[in-house]
Each structure stands twice: as C-alpha cells, then as structure tokens.
Coordinates of C-alpha atoms in Angstrom, one line a residue:
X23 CA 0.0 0.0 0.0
X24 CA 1.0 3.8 -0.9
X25 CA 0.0 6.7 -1.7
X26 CA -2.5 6.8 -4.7
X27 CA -4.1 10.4 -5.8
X28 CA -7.1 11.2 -7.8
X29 CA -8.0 15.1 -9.2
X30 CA -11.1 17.0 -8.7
X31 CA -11.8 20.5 -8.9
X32 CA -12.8 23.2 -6.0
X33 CA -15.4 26.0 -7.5
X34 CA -15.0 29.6 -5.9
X35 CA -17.6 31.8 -7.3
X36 CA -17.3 31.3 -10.9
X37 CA -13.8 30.2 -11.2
X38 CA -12.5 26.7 -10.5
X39 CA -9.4 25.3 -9.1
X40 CA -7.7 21.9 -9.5
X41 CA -7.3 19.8 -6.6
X42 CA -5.6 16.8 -6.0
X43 CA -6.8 14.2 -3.6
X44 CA -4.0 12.5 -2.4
X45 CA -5.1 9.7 0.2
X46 CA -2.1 7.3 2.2
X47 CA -3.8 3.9 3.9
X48 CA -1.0 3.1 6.2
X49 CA -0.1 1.3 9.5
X50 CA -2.1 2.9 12.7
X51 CA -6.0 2.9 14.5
X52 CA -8.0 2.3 11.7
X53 CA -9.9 5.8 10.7
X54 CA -10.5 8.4 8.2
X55 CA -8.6 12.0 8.7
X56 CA -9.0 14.6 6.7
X57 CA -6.5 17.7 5.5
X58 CA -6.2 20.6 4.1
X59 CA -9.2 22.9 4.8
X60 CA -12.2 20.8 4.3
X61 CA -15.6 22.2 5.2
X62 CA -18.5 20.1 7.0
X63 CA -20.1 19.1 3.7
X64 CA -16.0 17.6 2.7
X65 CA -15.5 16.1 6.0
X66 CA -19.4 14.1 5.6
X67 CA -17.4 12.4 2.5
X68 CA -15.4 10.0 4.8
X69 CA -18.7 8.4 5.8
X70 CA -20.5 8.5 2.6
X71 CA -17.6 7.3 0.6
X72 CA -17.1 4.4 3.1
X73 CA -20.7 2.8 2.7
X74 CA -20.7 3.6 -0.9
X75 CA -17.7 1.5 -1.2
X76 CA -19.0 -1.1 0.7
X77 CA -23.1 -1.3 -0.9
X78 CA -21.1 -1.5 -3.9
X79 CA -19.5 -4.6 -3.2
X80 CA -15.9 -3.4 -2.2
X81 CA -13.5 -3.6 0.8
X82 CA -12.9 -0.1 2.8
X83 CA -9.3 -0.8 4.6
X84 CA -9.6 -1.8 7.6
X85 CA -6.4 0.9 8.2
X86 CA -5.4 4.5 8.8
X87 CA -6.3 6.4 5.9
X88 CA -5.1 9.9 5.7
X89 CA -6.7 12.2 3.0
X90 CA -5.1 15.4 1.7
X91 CA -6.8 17.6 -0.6
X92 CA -4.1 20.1 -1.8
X93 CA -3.5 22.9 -2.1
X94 CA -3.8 23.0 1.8
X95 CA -4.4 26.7 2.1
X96 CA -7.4 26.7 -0.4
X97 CA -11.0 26.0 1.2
X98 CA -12.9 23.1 -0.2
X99 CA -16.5 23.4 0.2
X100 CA -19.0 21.3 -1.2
X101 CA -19.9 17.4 -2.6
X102 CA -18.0 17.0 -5.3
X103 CA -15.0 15.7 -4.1
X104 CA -16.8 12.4 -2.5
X105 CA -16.4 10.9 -6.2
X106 CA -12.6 11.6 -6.3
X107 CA -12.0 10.4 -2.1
X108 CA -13.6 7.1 -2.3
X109 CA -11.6 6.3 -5.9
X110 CA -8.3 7.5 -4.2
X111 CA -8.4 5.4 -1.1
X112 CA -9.3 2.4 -2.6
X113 CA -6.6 3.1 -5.2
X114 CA -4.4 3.2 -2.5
X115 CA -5.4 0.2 -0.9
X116 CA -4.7 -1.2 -4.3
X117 CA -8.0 -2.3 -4.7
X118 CA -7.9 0.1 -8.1
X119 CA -5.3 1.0 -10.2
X120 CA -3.3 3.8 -9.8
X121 CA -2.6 5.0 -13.8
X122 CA -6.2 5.5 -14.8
X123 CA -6.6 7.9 -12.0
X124 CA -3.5 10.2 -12.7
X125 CA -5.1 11.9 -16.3
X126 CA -9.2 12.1 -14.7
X127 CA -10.9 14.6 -13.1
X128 CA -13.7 13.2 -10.9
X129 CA -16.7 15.1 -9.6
X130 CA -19.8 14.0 -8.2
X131 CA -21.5 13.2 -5.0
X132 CA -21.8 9.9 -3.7
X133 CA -25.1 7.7 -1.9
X134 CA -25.2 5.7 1.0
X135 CA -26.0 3.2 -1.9
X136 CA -23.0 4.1 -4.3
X137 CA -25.2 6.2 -6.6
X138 CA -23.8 9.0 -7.9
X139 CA -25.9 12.2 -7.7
X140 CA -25.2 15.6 -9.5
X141 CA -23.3 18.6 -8.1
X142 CA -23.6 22.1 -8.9
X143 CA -20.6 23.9 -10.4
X144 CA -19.5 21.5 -13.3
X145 CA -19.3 23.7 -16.1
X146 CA -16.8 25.8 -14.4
X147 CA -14.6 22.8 -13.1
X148 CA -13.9 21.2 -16.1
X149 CA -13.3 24.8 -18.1
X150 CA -11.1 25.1 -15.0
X151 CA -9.4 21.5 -15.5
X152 CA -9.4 22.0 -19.1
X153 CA -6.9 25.2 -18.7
X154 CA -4.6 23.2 -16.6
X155 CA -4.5 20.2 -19.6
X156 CA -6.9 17.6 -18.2
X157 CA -9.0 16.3 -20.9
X158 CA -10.7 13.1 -19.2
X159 CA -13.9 13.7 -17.0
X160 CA -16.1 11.3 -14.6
X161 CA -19.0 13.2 -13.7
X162 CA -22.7 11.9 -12.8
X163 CA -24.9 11.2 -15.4
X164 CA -27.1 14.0 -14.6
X165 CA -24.2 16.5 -15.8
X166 CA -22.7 15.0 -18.1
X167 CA -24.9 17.1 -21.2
X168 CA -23.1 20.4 -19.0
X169 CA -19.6 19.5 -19.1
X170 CA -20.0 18.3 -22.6
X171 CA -20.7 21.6 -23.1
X172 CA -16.8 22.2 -23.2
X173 CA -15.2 21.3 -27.0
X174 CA -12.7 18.2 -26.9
X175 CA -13.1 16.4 -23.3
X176 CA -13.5 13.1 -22.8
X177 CA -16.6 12.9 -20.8
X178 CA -17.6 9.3 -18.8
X179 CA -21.2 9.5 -17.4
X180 CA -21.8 7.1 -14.1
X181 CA -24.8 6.1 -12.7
X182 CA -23.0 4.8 -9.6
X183 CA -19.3 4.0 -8.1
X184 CA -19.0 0.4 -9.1
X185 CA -19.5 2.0 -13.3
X186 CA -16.9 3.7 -11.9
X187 CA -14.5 0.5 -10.8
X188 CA -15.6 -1.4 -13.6
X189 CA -14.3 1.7 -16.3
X190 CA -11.1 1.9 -13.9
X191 CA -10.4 -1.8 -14.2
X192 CA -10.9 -2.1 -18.0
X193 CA -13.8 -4.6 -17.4
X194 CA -16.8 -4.2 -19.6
X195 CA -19.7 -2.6 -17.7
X196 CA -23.5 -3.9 -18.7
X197 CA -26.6 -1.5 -17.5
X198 CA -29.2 -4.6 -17.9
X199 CA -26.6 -6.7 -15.6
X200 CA -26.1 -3.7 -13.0
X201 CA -29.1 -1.1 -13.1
X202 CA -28.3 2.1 -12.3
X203 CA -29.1 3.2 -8.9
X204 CA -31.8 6.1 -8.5
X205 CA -30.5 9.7 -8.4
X206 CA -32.0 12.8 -7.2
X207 CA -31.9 16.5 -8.4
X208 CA -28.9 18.5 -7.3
X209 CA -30.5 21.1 -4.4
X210 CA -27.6 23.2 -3.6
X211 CA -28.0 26.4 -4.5
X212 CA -31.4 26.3 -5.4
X213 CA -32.1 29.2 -2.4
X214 CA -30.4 31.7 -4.7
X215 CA -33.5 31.5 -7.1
X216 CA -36.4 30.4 -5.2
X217 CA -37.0 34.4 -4.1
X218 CA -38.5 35.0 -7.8
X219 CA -39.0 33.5 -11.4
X220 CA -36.2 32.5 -13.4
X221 CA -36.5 32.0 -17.1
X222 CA -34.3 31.9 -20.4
X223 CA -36.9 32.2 -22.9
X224 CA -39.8 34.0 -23.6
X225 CA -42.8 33.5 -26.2
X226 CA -44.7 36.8 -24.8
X227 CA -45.1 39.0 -27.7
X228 CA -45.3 42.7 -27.5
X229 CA -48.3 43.1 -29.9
X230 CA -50.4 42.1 -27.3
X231 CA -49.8 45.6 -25.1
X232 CA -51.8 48.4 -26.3
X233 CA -51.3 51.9 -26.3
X234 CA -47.8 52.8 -24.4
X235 CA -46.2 54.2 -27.6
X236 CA -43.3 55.9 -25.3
X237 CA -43.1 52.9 -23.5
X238 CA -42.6 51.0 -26.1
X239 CA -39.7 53.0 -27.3
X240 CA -38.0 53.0 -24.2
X241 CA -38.0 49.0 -24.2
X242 CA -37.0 49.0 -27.7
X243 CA -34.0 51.5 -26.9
X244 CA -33.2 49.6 -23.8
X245 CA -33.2 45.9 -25.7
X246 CA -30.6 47.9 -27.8
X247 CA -27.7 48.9 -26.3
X248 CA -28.6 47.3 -22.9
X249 CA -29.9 50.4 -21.0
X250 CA -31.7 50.6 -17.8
X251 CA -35.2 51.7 -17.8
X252 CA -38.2 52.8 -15.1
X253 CA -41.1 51.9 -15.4
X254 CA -43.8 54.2 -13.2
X255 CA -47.7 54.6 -13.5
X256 CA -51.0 53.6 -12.7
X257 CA -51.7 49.9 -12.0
X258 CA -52.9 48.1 -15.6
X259 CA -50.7 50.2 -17.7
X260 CA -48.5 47.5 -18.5
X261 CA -45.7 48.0 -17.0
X262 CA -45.0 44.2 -15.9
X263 CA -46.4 43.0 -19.9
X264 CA -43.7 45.4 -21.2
X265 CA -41.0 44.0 -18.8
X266 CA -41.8 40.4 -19.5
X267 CA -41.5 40.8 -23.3
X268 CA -38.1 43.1 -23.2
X269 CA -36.3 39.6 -23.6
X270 CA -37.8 38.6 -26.6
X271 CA -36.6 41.4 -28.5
X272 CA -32.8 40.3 -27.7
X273 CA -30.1 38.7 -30.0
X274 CA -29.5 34.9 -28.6
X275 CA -26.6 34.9 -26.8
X276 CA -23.0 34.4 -28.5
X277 CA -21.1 31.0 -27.7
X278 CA -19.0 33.0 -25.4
X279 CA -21.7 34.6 -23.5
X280 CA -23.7 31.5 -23.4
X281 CA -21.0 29.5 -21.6
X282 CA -20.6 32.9 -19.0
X283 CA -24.2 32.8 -18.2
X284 CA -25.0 28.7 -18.1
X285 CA -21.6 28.5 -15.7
X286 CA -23.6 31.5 -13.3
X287 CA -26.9 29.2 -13.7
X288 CA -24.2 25.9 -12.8
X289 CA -23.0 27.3 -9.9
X290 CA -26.4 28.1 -8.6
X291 CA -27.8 24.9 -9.2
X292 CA -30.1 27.0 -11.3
X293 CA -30.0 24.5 -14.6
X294 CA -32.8 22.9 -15.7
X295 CA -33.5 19.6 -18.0
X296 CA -31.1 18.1 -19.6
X297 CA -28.2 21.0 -18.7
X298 CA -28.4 22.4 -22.0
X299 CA -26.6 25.5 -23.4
X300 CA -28.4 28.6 -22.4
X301 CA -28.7 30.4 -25.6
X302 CA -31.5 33.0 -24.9
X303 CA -31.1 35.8 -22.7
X304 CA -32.4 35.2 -19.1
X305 CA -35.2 36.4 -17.4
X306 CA -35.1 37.3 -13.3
X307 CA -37.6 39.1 -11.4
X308 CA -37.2 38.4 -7.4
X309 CA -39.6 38.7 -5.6
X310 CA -40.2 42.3 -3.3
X311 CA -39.0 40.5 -0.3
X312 CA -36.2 39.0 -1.2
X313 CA -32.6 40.3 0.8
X314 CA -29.0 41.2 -0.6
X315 CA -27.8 38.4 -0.6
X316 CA -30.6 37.0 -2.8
X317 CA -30.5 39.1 -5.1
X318 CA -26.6 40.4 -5.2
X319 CA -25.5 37.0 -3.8
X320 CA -23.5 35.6 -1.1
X321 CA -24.6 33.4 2.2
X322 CA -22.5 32.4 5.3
X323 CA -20.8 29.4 4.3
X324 CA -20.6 29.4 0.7
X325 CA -21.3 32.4 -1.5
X326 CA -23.6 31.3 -4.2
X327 CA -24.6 33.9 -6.8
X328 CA -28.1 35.7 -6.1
X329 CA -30.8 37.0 -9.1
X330 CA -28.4 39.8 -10.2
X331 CA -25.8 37.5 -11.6
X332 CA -28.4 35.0 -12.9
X333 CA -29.5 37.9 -15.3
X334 CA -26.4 38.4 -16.5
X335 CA -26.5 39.1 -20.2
X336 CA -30.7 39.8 -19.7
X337 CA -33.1 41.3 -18.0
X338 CA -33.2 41.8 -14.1
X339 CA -36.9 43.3 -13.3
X340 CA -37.8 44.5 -10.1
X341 CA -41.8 45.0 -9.9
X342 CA -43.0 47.6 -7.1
X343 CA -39.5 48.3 -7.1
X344 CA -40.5 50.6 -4.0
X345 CA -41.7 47.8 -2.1
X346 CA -37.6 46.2 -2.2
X347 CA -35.6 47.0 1.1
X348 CA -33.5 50.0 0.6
X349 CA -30.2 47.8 1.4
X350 CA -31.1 45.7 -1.6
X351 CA -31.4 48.5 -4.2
X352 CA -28.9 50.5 -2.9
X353 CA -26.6 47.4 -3.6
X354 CA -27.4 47.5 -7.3
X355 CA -25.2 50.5 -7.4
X356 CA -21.9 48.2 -8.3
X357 CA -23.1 46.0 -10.9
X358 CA -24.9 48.6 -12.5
X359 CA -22.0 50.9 -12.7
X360 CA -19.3 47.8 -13.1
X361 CA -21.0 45.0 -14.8
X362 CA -19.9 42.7 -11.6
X363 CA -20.6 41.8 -8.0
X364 CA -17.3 41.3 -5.7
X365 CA -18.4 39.7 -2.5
X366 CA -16.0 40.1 0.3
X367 CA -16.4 37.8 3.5
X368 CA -13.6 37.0 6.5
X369 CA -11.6 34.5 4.3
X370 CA -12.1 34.9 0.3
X371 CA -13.5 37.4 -1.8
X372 CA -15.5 36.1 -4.9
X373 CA -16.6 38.1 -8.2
X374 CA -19.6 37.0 -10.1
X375 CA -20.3 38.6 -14.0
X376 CA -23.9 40.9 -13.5
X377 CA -23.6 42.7 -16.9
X378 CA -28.1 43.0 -16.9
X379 CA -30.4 45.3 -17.7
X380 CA -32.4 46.3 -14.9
X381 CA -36.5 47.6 -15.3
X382 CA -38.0 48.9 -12.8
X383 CA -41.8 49.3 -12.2
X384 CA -43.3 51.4 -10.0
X385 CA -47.0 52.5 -9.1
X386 CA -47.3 56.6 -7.9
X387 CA -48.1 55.8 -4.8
X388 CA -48.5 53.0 -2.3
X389 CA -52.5 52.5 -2.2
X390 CA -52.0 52.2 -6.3
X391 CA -55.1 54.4 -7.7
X392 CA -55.2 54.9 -11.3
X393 CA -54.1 58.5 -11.7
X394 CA -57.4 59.6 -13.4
X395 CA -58.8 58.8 -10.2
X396 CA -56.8 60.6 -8.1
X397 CA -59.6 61.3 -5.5
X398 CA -59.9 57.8 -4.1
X399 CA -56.2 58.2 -3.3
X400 CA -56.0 57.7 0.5
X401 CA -52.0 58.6 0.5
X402 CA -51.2 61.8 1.7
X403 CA -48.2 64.3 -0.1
X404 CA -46.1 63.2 2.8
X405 CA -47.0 59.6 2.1
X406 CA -46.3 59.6 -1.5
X407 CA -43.1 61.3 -1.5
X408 CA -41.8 58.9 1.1
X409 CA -42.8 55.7 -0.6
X410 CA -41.0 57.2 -4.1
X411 CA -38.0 58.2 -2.2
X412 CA -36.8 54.5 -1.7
X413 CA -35.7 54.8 -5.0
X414 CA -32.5 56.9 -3.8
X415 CA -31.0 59.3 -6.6
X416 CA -27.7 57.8 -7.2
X417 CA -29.4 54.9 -7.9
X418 CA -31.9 56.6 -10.4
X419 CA -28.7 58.6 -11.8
X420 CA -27.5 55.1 -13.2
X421 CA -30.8 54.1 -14.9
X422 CA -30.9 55.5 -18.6
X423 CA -34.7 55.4 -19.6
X424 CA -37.6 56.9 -17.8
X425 CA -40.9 56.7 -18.4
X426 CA -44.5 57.9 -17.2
X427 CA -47.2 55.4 -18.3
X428 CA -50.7 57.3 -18.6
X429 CA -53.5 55.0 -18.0
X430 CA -55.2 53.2 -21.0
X431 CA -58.2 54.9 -22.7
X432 CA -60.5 52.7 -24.5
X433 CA -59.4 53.3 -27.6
X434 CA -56.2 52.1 -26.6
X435 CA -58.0 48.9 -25.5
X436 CA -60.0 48.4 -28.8
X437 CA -57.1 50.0 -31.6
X438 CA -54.4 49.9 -29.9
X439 CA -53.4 46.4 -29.7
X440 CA -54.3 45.7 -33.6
X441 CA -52.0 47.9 -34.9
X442 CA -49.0 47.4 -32.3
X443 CA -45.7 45.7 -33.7
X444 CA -44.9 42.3 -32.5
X445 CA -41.6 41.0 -31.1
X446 CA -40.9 40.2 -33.9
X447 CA -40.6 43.1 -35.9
X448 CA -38.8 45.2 -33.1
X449 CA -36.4 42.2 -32.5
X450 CA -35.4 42.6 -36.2
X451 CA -34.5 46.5 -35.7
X452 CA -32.8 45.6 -32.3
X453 CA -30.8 43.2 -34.3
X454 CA -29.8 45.3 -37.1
X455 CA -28.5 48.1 -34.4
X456 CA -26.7 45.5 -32.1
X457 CA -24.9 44.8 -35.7
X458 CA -23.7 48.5 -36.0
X459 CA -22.5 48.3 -32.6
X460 CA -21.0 45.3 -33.4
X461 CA -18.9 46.7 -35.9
X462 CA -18.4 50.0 -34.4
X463 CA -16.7 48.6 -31.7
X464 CA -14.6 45.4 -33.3
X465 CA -11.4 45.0 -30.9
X466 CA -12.7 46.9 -28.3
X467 CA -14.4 44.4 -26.1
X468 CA -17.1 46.2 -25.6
X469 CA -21.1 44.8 -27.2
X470 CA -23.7 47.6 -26.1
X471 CA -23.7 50.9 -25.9
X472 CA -24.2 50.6 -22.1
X473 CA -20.3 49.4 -21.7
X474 CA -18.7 52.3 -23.7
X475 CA -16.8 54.6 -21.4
X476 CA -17.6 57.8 -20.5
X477 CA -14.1 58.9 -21.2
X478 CA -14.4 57.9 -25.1
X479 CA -18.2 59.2 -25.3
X480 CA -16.3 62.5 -25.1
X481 CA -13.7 62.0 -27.3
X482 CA -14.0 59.4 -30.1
X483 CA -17.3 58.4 -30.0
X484 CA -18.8 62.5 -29.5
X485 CA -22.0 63.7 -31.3
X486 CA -22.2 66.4 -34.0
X487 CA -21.3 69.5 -32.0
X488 CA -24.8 70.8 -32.4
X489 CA -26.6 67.5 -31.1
X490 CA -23.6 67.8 -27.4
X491 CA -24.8 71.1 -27.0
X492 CA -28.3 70.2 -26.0
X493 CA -27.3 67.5 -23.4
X494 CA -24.3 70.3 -22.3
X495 CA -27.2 72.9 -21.7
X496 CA -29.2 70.5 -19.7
X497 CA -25.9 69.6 -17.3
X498 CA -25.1 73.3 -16.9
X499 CA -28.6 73.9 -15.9
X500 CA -28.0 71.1 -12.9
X501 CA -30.7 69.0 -14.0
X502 CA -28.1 66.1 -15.3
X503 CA -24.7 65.1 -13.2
X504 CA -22.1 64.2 -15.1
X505 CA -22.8 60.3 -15.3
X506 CA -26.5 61.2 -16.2
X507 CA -24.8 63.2 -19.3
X508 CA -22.8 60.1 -20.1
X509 CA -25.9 57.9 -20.0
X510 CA -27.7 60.5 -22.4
X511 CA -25.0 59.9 -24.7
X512 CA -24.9 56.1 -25.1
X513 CA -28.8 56.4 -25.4
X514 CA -28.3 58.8 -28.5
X515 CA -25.9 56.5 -30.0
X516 CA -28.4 53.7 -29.7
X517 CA -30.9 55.3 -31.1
X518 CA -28.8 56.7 -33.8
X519 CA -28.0 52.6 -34.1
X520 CA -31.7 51.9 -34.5
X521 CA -32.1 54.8 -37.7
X522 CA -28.9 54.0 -39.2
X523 CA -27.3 57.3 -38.2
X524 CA -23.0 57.5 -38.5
X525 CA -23.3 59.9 -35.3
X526 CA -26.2 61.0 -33.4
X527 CA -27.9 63.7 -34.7
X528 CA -29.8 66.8 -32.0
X529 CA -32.9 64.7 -32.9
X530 CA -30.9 61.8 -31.2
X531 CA -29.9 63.5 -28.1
X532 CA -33.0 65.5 -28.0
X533 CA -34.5 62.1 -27.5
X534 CA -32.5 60.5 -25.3
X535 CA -32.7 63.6 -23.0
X536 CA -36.6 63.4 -22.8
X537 CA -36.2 59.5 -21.9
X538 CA -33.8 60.3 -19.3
X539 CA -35.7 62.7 -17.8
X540 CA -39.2 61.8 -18.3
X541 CA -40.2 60.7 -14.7
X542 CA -37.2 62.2 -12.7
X543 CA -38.3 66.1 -13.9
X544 CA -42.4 65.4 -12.9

C-alpha cells in the first residue's frame, strides 16, 4: 500500500481550481482523517464514501487512511469531491489501479447506496481543468450534457461508483446486468433563485400591449444597447407586460456569452433539463422581499450567486420596485456601474459577471389608484413622496430610460393592440442596431452601448457639435450630473444605431434627454 491520488476541482464563485486528492492507507488505528481545509459538507465524504464502497460490493481498509486535498491553504466546500476520495483510497489500498486515475478529473456526490448524484458547479470545473490540460472527466450522469458543453473532453457518465470500478479496471460494464441506482436532483443552490421567477426564454409578444407608444420606445431602446429603464404609472398600464417581453426582442446569446451565463446558472444549481446550453437571454424578477444576498449573492458558508448574476447578459426586473428594502437596491449600485458583483467575507472574496439590464416598475403611490382617479387616493403628499423616495437618486442617476405610463383609454384597448408591432418586428431593428454596434466597436471588447466609457463618449465616440450642446445645456442647468450626461450619450448612440445614423444627430440627443428625464423632472 501507498499513496495513490485522484484530481477534482474546488469551484469559488465562478472560477474553479484543480485539486488533487492524495489519500495514504498506512499502519495505525483504523480511521479516516481529513486535511487541508475541508468544510463540513467535505468532511461528511469520509462516511459517505465508506458505505458507498462497501453497498457497492468493495472492501474499505480496515487501516489509517489519511486524506489530503491540496492545495492545503485553499477551502474546499461542497460534494463533489466524494467521487474523487472514495476512488483514491481504494486506489491506495490497491484495490484500483493507480494510472487510470493520474489523467481524470472526478466530480460527483456519492449515496449511501453508491449512486452518484449531480453537483452544482461542473461547467466551471472542467473549463477550470481544461486550462490546466486535463482532458478526461467522470461526472454523474445527470451533468454530463453540462460538461460536454466544453469542445474536446472526454466525458464518462456514471450512474453509480462500481461503473466507476468497472471503467477503472478495464472490465466491460453492462446497464441490464447492474441497473443504475436512483438519483436525485442537485439542491444546492437552489435558495439563490427560489425568491422569484427565473427564465431563459420568452414567447410573450409585444403586440399584445396596447397603447404605451413611449413605452414601447424605451423598451426597444433599452433591448438595444442594454440600457436601464423605469417603469412608473397607474396599475394596468402595462408595466410588468412590457417587462416580461423586453427579452424577446434580444439577439440569442453568442457561444461566449452563453458559456458565461450557463456556468452562473451551474454554480447556482439554477439549470434545468437536460443541462443544455443557455442560448436565450435570461429572465429574473425576485420577488419584493427578497434580501441582498438574494438578489446580489453571497450566504454564510458558501457564497452562491443571487438573481443579479443569474440575469447576467438579460433582463433583471424588479416589480413595485419601491416595495424592495433600501439595502437591496442600494446594492445594485456596483453592478450597475461595473457589470460585476465582488463579494468580500472573512476568508475569500468572490466576483460574479452581472452585466443586466435592470427595469424597474413602480406605481405613484402606495394604495396604487389609477391617476385619473386621483380622489380615491388615501396617501397623503407626505406619504407619497416617502414611498418614491426609496428609489435613492444615485441609484436613479444610473438608470438610462424613464418613463410615465398614462393609463389606457379605451381606444387604446380596442385600436391599440391591432396595430402594435410584434416581437418580432422590433427584434429585427434591435438586431440590425446590435450589428452597427457590433462593428463599431470590433477589438474593443465592448457589445452595447451601455459598456462604452464615459471617457471615449467624449472623445472618439462625441455627437455632432450641435446635437452635445443640447445635453451640455441641460448639465449646466443642474438637471443632469455628469454620469446622467454620459448615459444621455450612449442612449443617443443607440438610437442613432436603431435609424442608421453614423453619429447622433440633435434629434438623437434631444431624444434620449426626454427619456432620461421623463419621470425624474415630474
């Protein structure tokens, strides 16, 4: 007997690290120790690994077995080292052989009954392996569609730890001989989305909202170049209907930014089915009670990602925005200015992507009368301005598009939906725009508007002299700060984007002003 190793991976946020299992079954009182930093859920393997082994017909050495998961100094949180510890112990009780195990990564979480059941936080480990030249992968059956999502790996699915043995020992493994043992759904990090509705898709079409014709600009700007946008008006203006459709009018997501945003939705334990490729901008929209760390992410033991990150590269919508804890909007601030969340705790810091669009939706006033029927209001001036003041102005300085919904007349209701544009049509222009963004900025790294920096808004990318004077005016007047002039700007260059302009025109920037400060000057 020696010292055998096996390799699995330790997630962190969205960025994985190789670790090597390295497990010694030596003289001593029999027993399993642990090294190297292991949390509770690691240091639960010992006794899951050991009747694994042995409801799987092996022998677990009846010796001292020391495990070390290096590096040391790096916490290892999680089950998806149990896979990797029980096939390096009994490697080195030479009950497996040791070469197979030296070119594998294994992850997975072991049953009392040697299934193997899925983990969160594959996609990133193997991308993570991959970049330190693994190529071969043992991951549960459940995940194995998710880390085939990586090009050129060598991917074995098991049902259970004795597929496992039977693939390490070169002997032919038969399904009909040895069913495969139940498995179960992975759970952890489901908390991070159960505070609101999480979607990838959407077949709501935007034909069916009537009336809103400013509204719908705004959304069709916003799908654009990625702007933010509020949302405020009677109740039954459509607010949530326009929300809810402002996916469907964007691009599917490039290969690159579909592997970013289904390794956010891995790490949360947030994919569903089969663990396909998320290709659609996501949906989020927690719900009014959720707290910061659902929504920005984090948690005491292990930070997970929260609904800010799981719309990263879509659409985060907050409904009643008003009725949201200060603390949480407040803490929108970073991502909204950044395009990421860095979460600090005692021992590690972790950064998750949250490059979203936020909409916000907001009634005038807490009892939520129509505003043609302002005298069955009950809120009083005091009552009003208080409840609209939870939206705190640097966090309305960083949203782009404003808009005041009136309520719908019925001519709206009878006309106006028969002669609104679908999704279809709108998604076409947003497309064509994304394109001369696309172009505009080849080499930069930037995709949207949103991302272009201020500095370069004033330099490279500046209007026509004419069209910066009317956003200059409105800043010298103190009714823009600097950063709401910036945000003017990249909403002229979308909508120069959406008519084809080189530059944006004063027409542009005339525009953009009036949707910047459509509910923020009433």
């Amino acid at each position: 007997m020696a010292v055998a190793r096996a390799w699995s991976v330790a997630v962190l946020g969205v960025e994985g690290r190789v670790v090597e299992v390295e497990s010694d079954v030596g003289q001593g009182v029999p027993g399993v120790h642990l090294v190297g930093l292991p949390d509770t859920a690691v240091h639960e393997a010992r006794d899951r690994a050991r009747a694994a082994v042995v409801n799987s017909g092996e022998s677990w050495p009846n010796r001292r077995v020391t495990v070390n998961l290096s590096p040391a100094g790096l916490r290892k949180q999680g089950t998806g080292f149990d896979l990797a510890l029980a096939a390096s112990v009994l490697a080195g009780a030479d009950a497996l052989p040791k070469t197979p195990l030296e070119k594998l990564v294994l992850l997975g979480e072991l049953g009392l009954d040697g299934s193997v059941r899925p983990v969160s936080g594959v996609l990133p480990a193997v991308l993570a392996a991959v970049a330190e030249g693994f190529t071969g992968f043992v991951v549960p059956h459940a995940n194995a569609a998710e880390a085939r999502l990586v090009p050129e790996v060598d991917v074995l699915a098991v049902w259970c730890l004795r597929q496992l043995l039977y693939d390490l020992r070169g002997e032919p493994w038969e399904e009909s001989a040895h069913p495969p043992q139940a498995t179960v759904e992975p759970q952890e990090g489901r908390a991070a989305v159960s505070s609101g509705r999480l979607s990838v898709a959407t077949d709501r079409d935007l034909a069916d909202v009537a009336g809103q014709v400013d509204a719908r600009l705004a959304v069709e700007v916003s799908a654009a170049g990625g702007h933010h946008l509020f949302l405020h008006g009677s109740p039954g203006t459509g607010k949530t209907m326009l929300a809810e459709r402002l996916p469907g009018l964007l691009p599917p997501l490039e290969r690159t930014e579909a592997l970013e945003v289904t390794t956010i939705h891995s790490v949360a334990g947030a994919l569903l089915g089969d663990y396909a490729l998320v290709e659609r901008p996501p949906f989020c929209a927690p719900h009014h009670t959720a707290t910061v760390p659902a929504v920005v992410g984090g948690g005491s033991h292990r930070i997970r990602p929260g609904a800010a990150s799981l719309a990263h590269r879509g659409v985060l919508f907050l409904d009643e925005a008003p009725e949201f804890a200060a603390s949480v909007l407040d803490a929108l601030r970073q991502p909204l200015e950044s395009g990421q969340l860095v979460i600090s705790r005692q021992r590690e810091s972790v950064r998750f992507p949250a490059r979203f669009s936020l909409v916000m939706a907001a009634n005038p006033c807490p009892c939520a009368v129509a505003e043609d029927d302002a005298s069955r209001c009950t809120c009083s001036a005091v009552t009003r301005r208080r409840y609209l003041s939870k939206l705190s102005g640097p966090l309305l300085d960083r949203v782009d598009l404003s808009v005041s919904m009136r309520p719908l007349s019925r001519l709206d209701l009878a006309y106006g939906a028969a002669h609104a544009e679908s999704t279809a049509a709108v998604a076409e222009r947003v497309a064509a725009a994304r394109a001369r963004m696309a172009a505009r900025f080849a080499g930069e790294g930037w995709r949207t508007n949103v991302e272009l920096p201020a500095k370069l808004l004033r330099t490279r990318f500046r209007p026509e002299p004419e069209a910066a004077a009317v956003v200059e005016a409105e800043f010298g007047k103190g009714r823009l700060t600097a950063r709401g002039m910036d945000r003017v700007l990249r909403v002229a260059w979308s909508l120069a984007d959406l008519a084809d302009h080189p530059r944006p025109t004063a027409d542009d920037v005339a525009t953009a002003l009036s949707l910047k400060l459509g509910v923020l000057s009433r």
